[in-house]
mmCIF file of C-alpha atoms in Angstrom:
data_model
loop_
_atom_site.group_PDB
_atom_site.id
_atom_site.type_symbol
_atom_site.label_atom_id
_atom_site.label_comp_id
_atom_site.label_asym_id
_atom_site.label_seq_id
_atom_site.Cartn_x
_atom_site.Cartn_y
_atom_site.Cartn_z
ATOM 1 C CA MET A 1339 -0.919 -27.491 -52.906
ATOM 2 C CA GLY A 1340 -1.378 -28.394 -49.136
ATOM 3 C CA THR A 1341 -4.309 -30.363 -47.874
ATOM 4 C CA ARG A 1342 -6.707 -28.643 -45.668
ATOM 5 C CA THR A 1343 -7.552 -30.464 -42.443
ATOM 6 C CA ARG A 1344 -11.199 -30.184 -41.284
ATOM 7 C CA GLN A 1345 -11.677 -28.769 -37.898
ATOM 8 C CA PRO A 1346 -14.324 -30.103 -35.599
ATOM 9 C CA SER A 1347 -17.586 -28.202 -35.814
ATOM 10 C CA ARG A 1348 -18.172 -25.651 -32.989
ATOM 11 C CA ARG A 1349 -21.839 -25.526 -33.720
ATOM 12 C CA TRP A 1350 -22.571 -28.712 -31.748
ATOM 13 C CA PRO A 1351 -20.650 -28.916 -28.560
ATOM 14 C CA ILE A 1352 -19.725 -32.376 -27.247
ATOM 15 C CA ARG A 1353 -22.419 -32.388 -24.558
ATOM 16 C CA PHE A 1354 -25.073 -32.429 -27.196
ATOM 17 C CA ARG A 1355 -23.876 -35.718 -28.575
ATOM 18 C CA TRP A 1356 -25.021 -37.473 -25.417
ATOM 19 C CA HIS A 1357 -28.542 -35.924 -25.630
ATOM 20 C CA ARG A 1358 -30.214 -39.366 -26.007
ATOM 21 C CA ARG A 1359 -28.641 -40.612 -22.750
ATOM 22 C CA MET A 1360 -29.072 -37.524 -20.605
ATOM 23 C CA VAL A 1361 -31.625 -34.880 -20.101
ATOM 24 C CA ARG A 1362 -30.748 -31.211 -19.857
ATOM 25 C CA ALA A 1363 -31.446 -29.567 -16.515
ATOM 26 C CA GLY A 1364 -30.607 -25.876 -16.286
ATOM 27 C CA LYS A 1365 -28.116 -24.111 -18.473
ATOM 28 C CA ARG A 1366 -25.249 -26.558 -18.743
ATOM 29 C CA ARG A 1367 -26.066 -29.340 -16.350
ATOM 30 C CA TYR A 1368 -27.140 -32.754 -17.587
ATOM 31 C CA VAL A 1369 -28.612 -35.435 -15.232
ATOM 32 C CA ASN A 1370 -29.816 -38.964 -15.600
ATOM 33 C CA MET A 1371 -33.614 -38.990 -14.903
ATOM 34 C CA ILE A 1372 -33.768 -42.462 -13.423
ATOM 35 C CA THR A 1373 -31.522 -43.066 -10.474
ATOM 36 C CA GLN A 1374 -30.451 -46.508 -9.217
ATOM 37 C CA GLU A 1375 -32.978 -46.079 -6.388
ATOM 38 C CA ILE A 1376 -35.829 -45.319 -8.730
ATOM 39 C CA LYS A 1377 -34.730 -48.163 -11.054
ATOM 40 C CA GLN A 1378 -34.837 -50.712 -8.198
ATOM 41 C CA PHE A 1379 -38.252 -49.473 -7.078
ATOM 42 C CA ALA A 1380 -39.686 -49.604 -10.635
ATOM 43 C CA GLU A 1381 -38.358 -53.082 -11.403
ATOM 44 C CA SER A 1382 -39.547 -54.486 -8.097
ATOM 45 C CA ALA A 1383 -43.057 -53.115 -8.348
ATOM 46 C CA GLY A 1384 -45.775 -55.543 -9.450
ATOM 47 C CA HIS A 1385 -47.388 -53.374 -12.070
ATOM 48 C CA ALA A 1386 -47.683 -49.841 -13.506
ATOM 49 C CA PHE A 1387 -50.540 -47.588 -14.541
ATOM 50 C CA VAL A 1388 -50.301 -46.187 -18.109
ATOM 51 C CA ALA A 1389 -52.058 -42.941 -19.105
ATOM 52 C CA THR A 1390 -52.484 -42.060 -22.777
ATOM 53 C CA SER A 1391 -54.740 -39.722 -24.722
ATOM 54 C CA ASP A 1392 -55.880 -39.567 -28.397
ATOM 55 C CA ALA A 1393 -55.222 -36.595 -30.693
ATOM 56 C CA ARG A 1394 -58.220 -34.685 -29.282
ATOM 57 C CA GLY A 1395 -57.016 -35.262 -25.712
ATOM 58 C CA ASN A 1396 -59.493 -37.938 -24.556
ATOM 59 C CA PRO A 1397 -57.665 -39.809 -21.812
ATOM 60 C CA HIS A 1398 -57.400 -43.528 -21.382
ATOM 61 C CA LEU A 1399 -55.960 -45.565 -18.412
ATOM 62 C CA ALA A 1400 -54.382 -49.066 -18.633
ATOM 63 C CA ALA A 1401 -52.106 -51.225 -16.577
ATOM 64 C CA GLY A 1402 -48.807 -52.873 -17.408
ATOM 65 C CA ARG A 1403 -46.328 -55.343 -15.731
ATOM 66 C CA ASP A 1404 -42.708 -56.328 -15.815
ATOM 67 C CA VAL A 1405 -41.222 -52.878 -15.886
ATOM 68 C CA THR A 1406 -37.569 -52.747 -16.742
ATOM 69 C CA VAL A 1407 -35.057 -49.778 -16.794
ATOM 70 C CA PRO A 1408 -32.415 -50.734 -19.404
ATOM 71 C CA ALA A 1409 -30.908 -47.268 -19.458
ATOM 72 C CA PRO A 1410 -31.052 -44.136 -17.292
ATOM 73 C CA ASN A 1411 -33.772 -42.521 -19.383
ATOM 74 C CA ARG A 1412 -35.624 -45.544 -20.785
ATOM 75 C CA LEU A 1413 -38.613 -47.484 -19.368
ATOM 76 C CA VAL A 1414 -39.631 -50.763 -21.007
ATOM 77 C CA PHE A 1415 -42.584 -53.075 -20.314
ATOM 78 C CA GLU A 1416 -44.727 -55.659 -21.967
ATOM 79 C CA ASP A 1417 -48.324 -56.372 -21.472
ATOM 80 C CA TRP A 1418 -51.635 -57.250 -23.223
ATOM 81 C CA PHE A 1419 -52.678 -53.588 -23.844
ATOM 82 C CA CYS A 1420 -56.098 -52.962 -25.024
ATOM 83 C CA PRO A 1421 -56.715 -51.552 -28.612
ATOM 84 C CA MET A 1422 -57.615 -48.083 -27.242
ATOM 85 C CA THR A 1423 -54.175 -47.700 -25.683
ATOM 86 C CA MET A 1424 -52.393 -48.651 -28.846
ATOM 87 C CA GLN A 1425 -54.579 -46.475 -31.006
ATOM 88 C CA ASN A 1426 -53.965 -43.514 -28.719
ATOM 89 C CA LEU A 1427 -50.153 -44.069 -28.966
ATOM 90 C CA GLN A 1428 -50.435 -44.000 -32.765
ATOM 91 C CA GLU A 1429 -52.153 -40.670 -32.669
ATOM 92 C CA ASN A 1430 -50.155 -39.217 -29.660
ATOM 93 C CA PRO A 1431 -46.985 -40.898 -28.493
ATOM 94 C CA LYS A 1432 -46.932 -38.856 -25.147
ATOM 95 C CA ILE A 1433 -47.441 -41.075 -22.148
ATOM 96 C CA ALA A 1434 -47.423 -41.003 -18.397
ATOM 97 C CA VAL A 1435 -46.561 -44.111 -16.267
ATOM 98 C CA ALA A 1436 -47.263 -44.313 -12.531
ATOM 99 C CA ILE A 1437 -45.564 -46.972 -10.411
ATOM 100 C CA VAL A 1438 -46.790 -47.064 -6.834
ATOM 101 C CA ASP A 1439 -46.213 -49.110 -3.690
ATOM 102 C CA PRO A 1440 -49.720 -50.283 -2.724
ATOM 103 C CA ALA A 1441 -48.699 -50.468 0.979
ATOM 104 C CA THR A 1442 -47.590 -46.768 1.254
ATOM 105 C CA GLY A 1443 -49.349 -45.204 -1.783
ATOM 106 C CA ASN A 1444 -46.076 -43.535 -2.658
ATOM 107 C CA GLY A 1445 -44.101 -44.046 -5.919
ATOM 108 C CA PHE A 1446 -43.007 -42.294 -9.097
ATOM 109 C CA GLN A 1447 -44.557 -40.881 -12.210
ATOM 110 C CA PHE A 1448 -42.622 -41.144 -15.440
ATOM 111 C CA VAL A 1449 -43.578 -38.694 -18.224
ATOM 112 C CA GLY A 1450 -42.319 -39.127 -21.817
ATOM 113 C CA ARG A 1451 -42.996 -40.484 -25.172
ATOM 114 C CA VAL A 1452 -43.216 -43.943 -26.611
ATOM 115 C CA GLU A 1453 -40.330 -44.352 -29.181
ATOM 116 C CA LYS A 1454 -40.963 -47.918 -30.127
ATOM 117 C CA THR A 1455 -43.872 -50.415 -29.992
ATOM 118 C CA GLU A 1456 -43.381 -54.076 -30.834
ATOM 119 C CA GLU A 1457 -45.675 -57.061 -30.900
ATOM 120 C CA THR A 1458 -44.196 -59.822 -28.740
ATOM 121 C CA ALA A 1459 -47.056 -62.346 -28.658
ATOM 122 C CA VAL A 1460 -50.320 -62.936 -30.544
ATOM 123 C CA LEU A 1461 -53.210 -65.168 -29.523
ATOM 124 C CA ASP A 1462 -54.681 -66.848 -32.600
ATOM 125 C CA GLY A 1463 -58.114 -67.776 -31.370
ATOM 126 C CA PHE A 1464 -57.634 -71.499 -31.603
ATOM 127 C CA LEU A 1465 -58.292 -72.077 -27.861
ATOM 128 C CA PRO A 1466 -61.739 -70.920 -27.256
ATOM 129 C CA GLY A 1467 -61.916 -72.116 -23.657
ATOM 130 C CA THR A 1468 -58.490 -70.490 -22.762
ATOM 131 C CA GLU A 1469 -58.827 -67.211 -24.725
ATOM 132 C CA PRO A 1470 -61.775 -65.123 -23.550
ATOM 133 C CA PRO A 1471 -63.691 -63.353 -26.384
ATOM 134 C CA GLY A 1472 -63.286 -59.614 -26.671
ATOM 135 C CA LEU A 1473 -59.981 -59.303 -24.781
ATOM 136 C CA PRO A 1474 -56.755 -57.966 -26.274
ATOM 137 C CA GLN A 1475 -55.235 -60.522 -28.538
ATOM 138 C CA VAL A 1476 -51.795 -58.955 -28.862
ATOM 139 C CA GLN A 1477 -49.030 -58.569 -26.306
ATOM 140 C CA TRP A 1478 -47.111 -55.266 -26.862
ATOM 141 C CA ARG A 1479 -43.629 -54.207 -25.760
ATOM 142 C CA LEU A 1480 -43.403 -50.380 -25.230
ATOM 143 C CA GLU A 1481 -40.058 -48.539 -25.046
ATOM 144 C CA ILE A 1482 -40.493 -45.081 -23.458
ATOM 145 C CA TRP A 1483 -38.037 -42.172 -23.522
ATOM 146 C CA VAL A 1484 -38.459 -40.677 -20.160
ATOM 147 C CA GLU A 1485 -38.456 -36.835 -20.236
ATOM 148 C CA SER A 1486 -39.176 -36.334 -16.406
ATOM 149 C CA VAL A 1487 -39.639 -38.187 -13.246
ATOM 150 C CA LEU A 1488 -42.010 -36.911 -10.578
ATOM 151 C CA SER A 1489 -42.847 -37.915 -7.159
ATOM 152 C CA PHE A 1490 -46.276 -39.735 -7.052
ATOM 153 C CA THR A 1491 -48.231 -39.638 -3.891
ATOM 154 C CA ALA A 1492 -51.833 -38.858 -2.572
ATOM 155 C CA GLU A 1493 -50.347 -36.375 -0.091
ATOM 156 C CA GLY A 1494 -49.382 -32.807 -0.922
ATOM 157 C CA HIS A 1495 -46.718 -32.571 -3.529
ATOM 158 C CA SER A 1496 -45.208 -30.014 -5.962
ATOM 159 C CA ASP A 1497 -45.160 -31.898 -9.399
ATOM 160 C CA ARG A 1498 -41.605 -30.652 -9.840
ATOM 161 C CA PRO A 1499 -39.355 -33.098 -11.759
ATOM 162 C CA LEU A 1500 -36.814 -34.957 -9.572
ATOM 163 C CA GLY A 1501 -33.111 -34.620 -10.272
#
């Protein structure tokens, strides 16, 4: 009796295997959302504004620093986020991050979802003079899967994704 060789599945074309690295734009075209130019801009900026909302849609705005772009559709940064930001991300992982050049007022908005949160530092309360009371006590690292990149400016704009 002959052995039957298994043929590759036609249900999932090869282009879908790369769905975590590329975002679909149009019928069959895939593009990297964060270009080299956008990456350099994001990594050279001093800080980013982070918008989250809870399950009922109540918004909250925070700021973050040290933005890195390790992959064409990933945004990573660490900061001492307040408890409201982290609580919102537990209820609703959708996030918007705006990075702006303060001199020109122009920049980019990254819309996506947080895929991973990680504690990177914890203040333990043993230095009362150094650690102000009531401030965030945990530094968080957020990894964001970027679904779209928009131009961010105070001037007229279309809110159409770039790329």
